[in-house]
Amino acid sequence: MMVALIFGVFVLVLLIGCPIAIALLLGGIVPIMALTDIPLGIVVQRLFSSANSYSMMAVPFFILAGNLMDTGGVSKRLVNLARSLVGWLPGGLAVVSFLACAFFGAISGSAPATVAAIGSIMIPSMKEDGYPMPFILATIASGGWLGVIVPPSIPMVLYCISVGSVAITDVFLGGFIPGFLLAGGMSVYAVLWGRKHMRHATRKFSIHEVGRSFVDALWALGMPIIILGGIYLGIFTPTEAAVVAVAYGLLVSTLIYHQLSLKGLMQIIRRTVITTNICMFIVLSSTVFAAIMTREQIPVIVGNAIMSVASNRLMFYLLVTLLLLFVGTFMETIPAIMILAPILTPMLGAYGINPVSFGVIMVITLGIGMLTPPVGINLYTAVSLCGEKVERVINRHLFAYIGCALVVLALLIGFEGIIMFLPNLLR
């Protein structure tokens, strides 16, 4: 009865069009009020105790740092650097988009922010070079997904918080190689397509242009180097790194690039507050929903069901991947991680799976949901940049990019050492 009420309320609230945070909160509170004698004061205490997390403080600061660097002219310089490096390839502007998204993802940690920052520059450039709009939109939406895989990544931070026993530093390190493998895999499709359809758009390689673009982007590239280097060398924690990122972004945007005014700073702070409130509301609502599920032993039931079917590591990954792909089609990455990570991670020991590599694979798999309707936040962000309908971005190019991502995902599952190489090397 309790389980039916939990998921019944959750699904019903979603179907009537309420935000995911409201659905999670009501899915937890309504069963508590109807079928238990737990005081609502306990629920409120749970919400506040969940927010009272030192690691959670990293989230708003990383969001603010990404907004500062975006408005401060960083995205344009990263695009110019990427264009000088790979713009000469067939379909080169698509490869530029992926490389620029990977660079910017190492600053912002957010997929929608990456789509908006890089897309606002690349969409006009690709249109000018004659790329078809369906290809452009699919490329920008898929490239923005790298923003949650290349560290620092907000979903990775929340995975570590929800699990509690995994170091954020290790998961960040684990995401580096997979992030660039994904960028490389999607670039292969773009180059093959470009050789057939866009040879006229290819430009010549110039070492002089590479050098000039590199010098111009040096301060932009300094942020991930200083922040991630400081974390891995033990100079500061991920939360302290987020604060350093804000200070660095403010310095670069105002004193070096001179592209941030006081009015612009106020707009950035306002945008950051709104984004942080949305993110934190989802996270805190997820803790209430997860708490009532734990009380009803739903994680144990799900775990026993999976373990009764999955006889080995690969079978476990197959079932979990299908589950995460399905969940990603209708639920955003952050609430999905907050709900599913505590359910799935207790089973990892039985299959000899490292929780660090599982966290990276979980973020990648759920991230594919950013490219699939009806949620598909990257799709809606991409089309909002040019006033197109979302149907234009759902095309064969998008499915080809998703196919490339699934191939890389299968490679990572089969060879866990790819993810664990950097964490083991720098431990």
Short mmCIF file of C-alpha atoms in Angstrom, two decimals:
data_model
loop_
_atom_site.label_atom_id
_atom_site.label_comp_id
_atom_site.label_asym_id
_atom_site.label_seq_id
_atom_site.Cartn_x
_atom_site.Cartn_y
_atom_site.Cartn_z
CA MET A 1 0.00 0.00 0.00
CA MET A 2 2.75 2.44 1.00
CA VAL A 3 4.87 1.69 -2.08
CA ALA A 4 1.87 2.14 -4.38
CA LEU A 5 1.02 5.48 -2.75
CA ILE A 6 4.62 6.74 -2.99
CA PHE A 7 4.97 6.11 -6.70
CA GLY A 8 1.32 6.84 -7.45
CA VAL A 9 1.56 10.35 -6.03
CA PHE A 10 4.94 10.90 -7.70
CA VAL A 11 3.73 9.85 -11.17
CA LEU A 12 0.39 11.67 -10.83
CA VAL A 13 2.03 14.97 -9.89
CA LEU A 14 4.45 14.61 -12.82
CA LEU A 15 1.61 13.88 -15.24
CA ILE A 16 -0.29 17.03 -14.30
CA GLY A 17 2.78 19.06 -15.22
CA CYS A 18 4.32 19.99 -11.86
CA PRO A 19 8.11 20.41 -11.59
CA ILE A 20 10.11 17.34 -10.63
CA ALA A 21 11.00 18.84 -7.22
CA ILE A 22 7.31 19.19 -6.28
CA ALA A 23 6.64 15.62 -7.42
CA LEU A 24 9.49 14.28 -5.29
CA LEU A 25 8.45 16.30 -2.24
CA LEU A 26 4.77 15.30 -2.43
CA GLY A 27 5.74 11.72 -3.23
CA GLY A 28 7.50 11.66 0.12
CA ILE A 29 5.21 13.83 2.27
CA VAL A 30 1.76 12.52 1.24
CA PRO A 31 2.51 8.88 2.21
CA ILE A 32 4.07 10.07 5.47
CA MET A 33 0.96 12.09 6.36
CA ALA A 34 -1.51 9.41 5.22
CA LEU A 35 0.00 6.17 6.48
CA THR A 36 2.51 6.96 9.24
CA ASP A 37 2.61 8.83 12.53
CA ILE A 38 5.89 10.60 11.70
CA PRO A 39 5.61 14.32 12.62
CA LEU A 40 6.08 16.73 9.73
CA GLY A 41 8.64 18.50 11.88
CA ILE A 42 10.94 15.53 11.29
CA VAL A 43 10.57 16.06 7.54
CA VAL A 44 11.52 19.72 7.90
CA GLN A 45 14.54 18.74 10.01
CA ARG A 46 15.53 16.26 7.31
CA LEU A 47 15.39 18.99 4.67
CA PHE A 48 17.59 21.34 6.67
CA SER A 49 20.07 18.63 7.70
CA SER A 50 20.46 17.63 4.04
CA ALA A 51 21.25 21.22 3.10
CA ASN A 52 23.75 21.51 5.95
CA SER A 53 26.56 19.87 3.98
CA TYR A 54 30.04 21.27 3.47
CA SER A 55 30.43 19.45 0.15
CA MET A 56 27.07 20.79 -1.05
CA MET A 57 28.45 24.33 -0.82
CA ALA A 58 30.54 23.57 -3.91
CA VAL A 59 27.43 23.51 -6.12
CA PRO A 60 26.44 27.22 -6.03
CA PHE A 61 30.05 28.36 -6.30
CA PHE A 62 30.74 26.20 -9.37
CA ILE A 63 27.53 27.54 -10.93
CA LEU A 64 28.63 31.13 -10.20
CA ALA A 65 32.15 30.47 -11.55
CA GLY A 66 30.74 29.09 -14.80
CA ASN A 67 28.43 32.09 -15.23
CA LEU A 68 31.31 34.49 -14.58
CA MET A 69 33.59 32.87 -17.12
CA ASP A 70 30.81 32.66 -19.71
CA THR A 71 29.84 36.33 -19.48
CA GLY A 72 33.48 37.37 -19.13
CA GLY A 73 34.41 36.34 -22.68
CA VAL A 74 35.90 32.93 -21.92
CA SER A 75 33.62 30.89 -24.19
CA LYS A 76 34.58 32.96 -27.26
CA ARG A 77 38.29 32.45 -26.63
CA LEU A 78 37.86 28.72 -26.06
CA VAL A 79 35.96 28.43 -29.35
CA ASN A 80 38.72 30.33 -31.18
CA LEU A 81 41.35 27.99 -29.72
CA ALA A 82 39.37 24.89 -30.64
CA ARG A 83 38.77 26.25 -34.15
CA SER A 84 42.48 26.82 -34.70
CA LEU A 85 43.26 23.27 -33.56
CA VAL A 86 40.62 21.22 -35.40
CA GLY A 87 38.71 23.63 -37.65
CA TRP A 88 40.62 22.38 -40.70
CA LEU A 89 39.02 18.91 -40.50
CA PRO A 90 36.03 17.96 -42.68
CA GLY A 91 32.99 18.90 -40.62
CA GLY A 92 35.50 20.84 -38.55
CA LEU A 93 33.09 23.24 -36.88
CA ALA A 94 31.25 20.29 -35.32
CA VAL A 95 34.56 19.02 -33.93
CA VAL A 96 35.29 22.57 -32.74
CA SER A 97 31.96 22.52 -30.88
CA PHE A 98 32.81 19.27 -29.10
CA LEU A 99 36.30 20.42 -28.13
CA ALA A 100 35.05 23.82 -26.96
CA CYS A 101 32.28 22.13 -24.94
CA ALA A 102 34.85 19.86 -23.29
CA PHE A 103 37.01 22.89 -22.43
CA PHE A 104 34.04 24.87 -21.12
CA GLY A 105 32.73 21.83 -19.22
CA ALA A 106 35.98 21.89 -17.27
CA ILE A 107 34.90 25.34 -16.05
CA SER A 108 31.13 25.29 -15.63
CA GLY A 109 30.19 21.72 -14.59
CA SER A 110 26.73 22.24 -16.11
CA ALA A 111 25.33 20.87 -19.39
CA PRO A 112 22.71 23.59 -20.09
CA ALA A 113 25.29 26.30 -19.33
CA THR A 114 27.70 24.66 -21.78
CA VAL A 115 25.03 24.45 -24.50
CA ALA A 116 24.13 28.11 -24.01
CA ALA A 117 27.71 29.39 -23.86
CA ILE A 118 29.14 27.47 -26.82
CA GLY A 119 25.91 27.31 -28.83
CA SER A 120 25.46 31.08 -28.84
CA ILE A 121 28.80 31.33 -30.68
CA MET A 122 28.84 28.17 -32.79
CA ILE A 123 25.27 28.19 -34.16
CA PRO A 124 25.76 31.47 -36.12
CA SER A 125 29.22 30.33 -37.29
CA MET A 126 27.98 26.95 -38.50
CA LYS A 127 24.99 28.54 -40.25
CA GLU A 128 27.32 30.98 -42.00
CA ASP A 129 29.47 28.08 -43.25
CA GLY A 130 26.42 26.32 -44.69
CA TYR A 131 25.84 23.55 -42.16
CA PRO A 132 22.20 22.34 -42.14
CA MET A 133 20.22 23.38 -39.07
CA PRO A 134 19.27 19.81 -37.94
CA PHE A 135 22.98 18.90 -37.87
CA ILE A 136 23.89 22.11 -36.02
CA LEU A 137 21.27 21.62 -33.31
CA ALA A 138 22.12 17.94 -32.80
CA THR A 139 25.81 18.82 -32.52
CA ILE A 140 25.35 21.64 -30.00
CA ALA A 141 22.92 19.63 -27.83
CA SER A 142 25.23 16.59 -27.83
CA GLY A 143 28.35 18.65 -27.16
CA GLY A 144 26.77 20.40 -24.19
CA TRP A 145 26.31 17.01 -22.54
CA LEU A 146 30.10 16.94 -22.03
CA GLY A 147 29.60 19.70 -19.46
CA VAL A 148 28.52 17.16 -16.82
CA ILE A 149 31.20 14.59 -17.65
CA VAL A 150 34.42 16.58 -17.89
CA PRO A 151 35.18 17.67 -14.29
CA PRO A 152 34.30 19.65 -12.30
CA SER A 153 30.82 18.22 -12.67
CA ILE A 154 27.84 19.12 -10.49
CA PRO A 155 26.17 15.68 -10.92
CA MET A 156 29.45 14.03 -9.87
CA VAL A 157 29.55 16.16 -6.73
CA LEU A 158 25.97 15.17 -5.89
CA TYR A 159 26.71 11.48 -6.58
CA CYS A 160 29.52 11.57 -4.02
CA ILE A 161 27.29 13.37 -1.51
CA SER A 162 24.43 10.90 -1.94
CA VAL A 163 26.72 7.87 -1.60
CA GLY A 164 28.80 9.37 1.18
CA SER A 165 31.84 7.09 0.92
CA VAL A 166 33.31 8.17 -2.42
CA ALA A 167 35.93 10.91 -2.77
CA ILE A 168 34.88 13.72 -5.11
CA THR A 169 38.50 14.02 -6.27
CA ASP A 170 38.59 10.41 -7.50
CA VAL A 171 35.32 10.73 -9.43
CA PHE A 172 36.54 13.98 -11.01
CA LEU A 173 39.75 12.26 -12.12
CA GLY A 174 37.77 9.30 -13.40
CA GLY A 175 35.67 11.55 -15.64
CA PHE A 176 38.56 13.07 -17.60
CA ILE A 177 39.41 10.28 -20.04
CA PRO A 178 35.76 9.22 -20.62
CA GLY A 179 34.82 12.84 -21.33
CA PHE A 180 37.40 13.22 -24.07
CA LEU A 181 36.66 9.71 -25.40
CA LEU A 182 33.03 10.78 -25.81
CA ALA A 183 34.10 14.00 -27.53
CA GLY A 184 36.37 11.96 -29.80
CA GLY A 185 33.70 9.39 -30.61
CA MET A 186 31.16 12.01 -31.63
CA SER A 187 33.85 13.87 -33.57
CA VAL A 188 34.49 10.75 -35.66
CA TYR A 189 30.89 10.80 -36.86
CA ALA A 190 31.08 14.55 -37.55
CA VAL A 191 34.26 14.13 -39.63
CA LEU A 192 32.85 11.21 -41.62
CA TRP A 193 29.67 13.19 -42.29
CA GLY A 194 31.71 16.29 -43.14
CA ARG A 195 33.87 14.45 -45.68
CA LYS A 196 30.73 13.68 -47.64
CA HIS A 197 28.67 16.82 -47.18
CA MET A 198 30.82 19.77 -46.02
CA ARG A 199 34.23 19.65 -47.73
CA HIS A 200 33.76 23.23 -48.93
CA ALA A 201 33.68 24.41 -45.31
CA THR A 202 37.17 23.08 -44.49
CA ARG A 203 39.77 25.73 -43.67
CA LYS A 204 43.57 25.49 -43.67
CA PHE A 205 45.61 24.67 -40.58
CA SER A 206 47.84 27.49 -39.33
CA ILE A 207 50.37 27.04 -36.54
CA HIS A 208 50.50 30.83 -36.20
CA GLU A 209 46.75 30.95 -35.55
CA VAL A 210 47.06 28.13 -33.00
CA GLY A 211 49.75 30.04 -31.12
CA ARG A 212 47.80 33.30 -31.17
CA SER A 213 44.57 31.62 -30.03
CA PHE A 214 46.40 29.73 -27.31
CA VAL A 215 47.91 32.90 -25.88
CA ASP A 216 44.53 34.65 -26.04
CA ALA A 217 42.85 31.72 -24.22
CA LEU A 218 45.63 31.18 -21.69
CA TRP A 219 43.75 32.79 -18.80
CA ALA A 220 40.63 30.82 -19.66
CA LEU A 221 42.58 27.54 -19.67
CA GLY A 222 44.16 28.52 -16.38
CA MET A 223 40.94 28.03 -14.43
CA PRO A 224 40.60 24.23 -14.77
CA ILE A 225 44.36 23.82 -14.37
CA ILE A 226 44.51 25.82 -11.14
CA ILE A 227 41.29 24.42 -9.68
CA LEU A 228 41.71 20.76 -10.57
CA GLY A 229 45.45 20.86 -9.99
CA GLY A 230 44.87 22.39 -6.56
CA ILE A 231 42.36 19.67 -5.67
CA TYR A 232 44.56 16.79 -6.81
CA LEU A 233 47.68 18.19 -5.17
CA GLY A 234 45.81 18.54 -1.88
CA ILE A 235 46.10 22.32 -1.74
CA PHE A 236 42.36 22.74 -1.23
CA THR A 237 39.16 20.69 -1.07
CA PRO A 238 36.59 20.65 -3.92
CA THR A 239 34.43 23.12 -1.99
CA GLU A 240 37.37 25.48 -1.46
CA ALA A 241 38.24 24.99 -5.14
CA ALA A 242 34.79 26.23 -6.11
CA VAL A 243 35.39 29.44 -4.13
CA VAL A 244 38.82 29.85 -5.76
CA ALA A 245 37.10 29.38 -9.13
CA VAL A 246 34.75 32.29 -8.38
CA ALA A 247 37.63 34.55 -7.34
CA TYR A 248 39.63 33.57 -10.44
CA GLY A 249 36.65 34.05 -12.75
CA LEU A 250 35.93 37.48 -11.27
CA LEU A 251 39.58 38.50 -11.66
CA VAL A 252 39.86 37.32 -15.28
CA SER A 253 36.50 38.75 -16.39
CA THR A 254 37.04 42.22 -14.90
CA LEU A 255 40.76 43.00 -14.75
CA ILE A 256 42.11 40.96 -17.68
CA TYR A 257 39.36 40.57 -20.31
CA HIS A 258 37.50 43.75 -19.23
CA GLN A 259 34.14 42.29 -20.29
CA LEU A 260 32.22 42.30 -17.01
CA SER A 261 30.47 45.41 -15.71
CA LEU A 262 28.81 45.94 -12.34
CA LYS A 263 25.40 45.59 -14.00
CA GLY A 264 26.53 42.36 -15.65
CA LEU A 265 27.78 41.05 -12.31
CA MET A 266 24.39 41.70 -10.71
CA GLN A 267 22.68 39.79 -13.53
CA ILE A 268 25.10 36.89 -13.08
CA ILE A 269 24.43 36.75 -9.33
CA ARG A 270 20.68 36.82 -9.95
CA ARG A 271 20.95 34.01 -12.52
CA THR A 272 23.14 31.99 -10.16
CA VAL A 273 20.71 32.37 -7.26
CA ILE A 274 17.80 31.16 -9.41
CA THR A 275 19.75 28.17 -10.77
CA THR A 276 21.04 27.26 -7.31
CA ASN A 277 17.57 27.44 -5.77
CA ILE A 278 16.16 25.14 -8.45
CA CYS A 279 19.04 22.69 -8.03
CA MET A 280 18.89 22.68 -4.22
CA PHE A 281 15.09 22.33 -4.18
CA ILE A 282 15.44 19.20 -6.32
CA VAL A 283 18.24 17.82 -4.14
CA LEU A 284 16.41 18.41 -0.84
CA SER A 285 13.12 17.04 -2.17
CA SER A 286 15.03 13.96 -3.32
CA THR A 287 16.26 13.33 0.22
CA VAL A 288 12.69 13.19 1.57
CA PHE A 289 11.63 10.87 -1.25
CA ALA A 290 14.71 8.69 -0.70
CA ALA A 291 14.10 8.58 3.06
CA ILE A 292 10.55 7.23 2.76
CA MET A 293 11.74 4.70 0.17
CA THR A 294 14.47 3.54 2.54
CA ARG A 295 11.95 3.25 5.38
CA GLU A 296 9.84 0.96 3.19
CA GLN A 297 12.98 -1.04 2.22
CA ILE A 298 12.48 -0.31 -1.47
CA PRO A 299 16.28 -0.29 -2.06
CA VAL A 300 16.48 -3.79 -0.59
CA ILE A 301 13.59 -4.99 -2.76
CA VAL A 302 15.14 -3.51 -5.92
CA GLY A 303 18.57 -4.85 -5.00
CA ASN A 304 17.28 -8.37 -4.43
CA ALA A 305 15.37 -8.25 -7.73
CA ILE A 306 18.44 -7.20 -9.70
CA MET A 307 20.77 -9.66 -7.96
CA SER A 308 18.34 -12.52 -8.58
CA VAL A 309 18.65 -11.89 -12.33
CA ALA A 310 22.21 -10.57 -12.70
CA SER A 311 24.59 -13.49 -12.25
CA ASN A 312 27.74 -11.53 -13.13
CA ARG A 313 29.19 -8.04 -13.46
CA LEU A 314 28.28 -7.52 -17.12
CA MET A 315 24.69 -8.66 -16.58
CA PHE A 316 24.41 -6.24 -13.64
CA TYR A 317 25.71 -3.38 -15.78
CA LEU A 318 23.32 -4.30 -18.60
CA LEU A 319 20.29 -4.17 -16.30
CA VAL A 320 21.43 -0.97 -14.57
CA THR A 321 22.26 0.73 -17.88
CA LEU A 322 18.81 -0.06 -19.27
CA LEU A 323 17.23 1.23 -16.04
CA LEU A 324 19.24 4.47 -16.13
CA LEU A 325 18.55 5.05 -19.83
CA PHE A 326 14.83 4.60 -19.16
CA VAL A 327 14.84 6.88 -16.11
CA GLY A 328 16.84 9.49 -18.03
CA THR A 329 14.06 9.85 -20.60
CA PHE A 330 11.65 11.38 -18.08
CA MET A 331 13.75 12.52 -15.10
CA GLU A 332 16.56 15.05 -14.90
CA THR A 333 20.05 13.87 -14.00
CA ILE A 334 20.26 15.42 -10.54
CA PRO A 335 17.10 13.91 -8.97
CA ALA A 336 17.81 10.59 -10.69
CA ILE A 337 21.24 10.46 -9.07
CA MET A 338 19.94 11.47 -5.64
CA ILE A 339 17.27 8.75 -5.75
CA LEU A 340 19.05 5.88 -7.51
CA ALA A 341 22.65 6.17 -6.27
CA PRO A 342 21.80 5.11 -2.67
CA ILE A 343 19.75 2.22 -4.07
CA LEU A 344 22.31 0.86 -6.53
CA THR A 345 25.68 1.42 -4.83
CA PRO A 346 25.15 -1.10 -1.97
CA MET A 347 25.11 -3.86 -4.64
CA LEU A 348 28.48 -2.95 -6.15
CA GLY A 349 30.56 -5.00 -3.72
CA ALA A 350 28.81 -8.22 -4.74
CA TYR A 351 30.00 -7.72 -8.33
CA GLY A 352 33.44 -6.29 -7.58
CA ILE A 353 32.60 -2.90 -9.08
CA ASN A 354 34.48 0.19 -7.94
CA PRO A 355 32.05 2.93 -6.79
CA VAL A 356 34.24 5.56 -8.49
CA SER A 357 33.93 3.98 -11.93
CA PHE A 358 30.24 3.27 -11.31
CA GLY A 359 29.67 6.95 -10.50
CA VAL A 360 31.24 8.04 -13.78
CA ILE A 361 29.22 5.47 -15.74
CA MET A 362 26.03 6.51 -13.93
CA VAL A 363 26.55 10.18 -14.78
CA ILE A 364 27.31 9.34 -18.43
CA THR A 365 24.28 7.06 -18.78
CA LEU A 366 21.85 9.46 -17.13
CA GLY A 367 23.43 12.26 -19.15
CA ILE A 368 22.19 10.60 -22.33
CA GLY A 369 18.73 11.46 -20.99
CA MET A 370 19.63 15.11 -21.60
CA LEU A 371 19.43 14.25 -25.31
CA THR A 372 16.17 12.30 -25.25
CA PRO A 373 12.60 13.66 -25.01
CA PRO A 374 10.37 14.38 -23.21
CA VAL A 375 12.79 15.92 -20.64
CA GLY A 376 15.88 16.40 -22.87
CA ILE A 377 16.98 19.68 -21.31
CA ASN A 378 19.86 20.08 -23.79
CA LEU A 379 17.44 19.83 -26.71
CA TYR A 380 15.27 22.66 -25.42
CA THR A 381 18.29 24.80 -24.52
CA ALA A 382 19.75 24.38 -28.02
CA VAL A 383 16.55 25.30 -29.89
CA SER A 384 15.94 28.27 -27.59
CA LEU A 385 19.16 29.84 -28.90
CA CYS A 386 17.83 30.15 -32.45
CA GLY A 387 14.04 30.08 -32.16
CA GLU A 388 13.61 26.65 -33.77
CA LYS A 389 11.11 23.97 -32.75
CA VAL A 390 12.39 21.03 -30.72
CA GLU A 391 11.38 18.65 -33.53
CA ARG A 392 14.28 20.05 -35.61
CA VAL A 393 16.89 18.72 -33.19
CA ILE A 394 15.42 15.19 -32.97
CA ASN A 395 16.96 13.73 -36.13
CA ARG A 396 19.34 11.08 -37.44
CA HIS A 397 22.41 13.10 -36.42
CA LEU A 398 21.25 13.18 -32.80
CA PHE A 399 20.70 9.42 -32.81
CA ALA A 400 24.12 8.92 -34.42
CA TYR A 401 25.74 10.91 -31.59
CA ILE A 402 23.80 8.88 -29.01
CA GLY A 403 25.01 5.72 -30.77
CA CYS A 404 28.62 6.92 -30.48
CA ALA A 405 28.04 7.59 -26.78
CA LEU A 406 26.65 4.09 -26.25
CA VAL A 407 29.72 2.56 -27.93
CA VAL A 408 32.03 4.52 -25.60
CA LEU A 409 29.83 3.55 -22.65
CA ALA A 410 30.16 -0.14 -23.56
CA LEU A 411 33.94 0.31 -23.80
CA LEU A 412 34.08 1.87 -20.32
CA ILE A 413 31.95 -0.91 -18.83
CA GLY A 414 34.11 -3.59 -20.44
CA PHE A 415 37.39 -1.95 -19.44
CA GLU A 416 36.97 -0.29 -16.03
CA GLY A 417 40.68 0.52 -15.99
CA ILE A 418 40.08 3.36 -18.46
CA ILE A 419 38.12 5.23 -15.80
CA MET A 420 40.39 4.22 -12.92
CA PHE A 421 43.68 5.01 -14.69
CA LEU A 422 44.03 8.60 -13.46
CA PRO A 423 42.60 8.01 -9.94
CA ASN A 424 45.04 5.11 -9.45
CA LEU A 425 47.94 7.02 -11.01
CA LEU A 426 47.54 10.12 -8.82
CA ARG A 427 46.36 8.45 -5.62
#
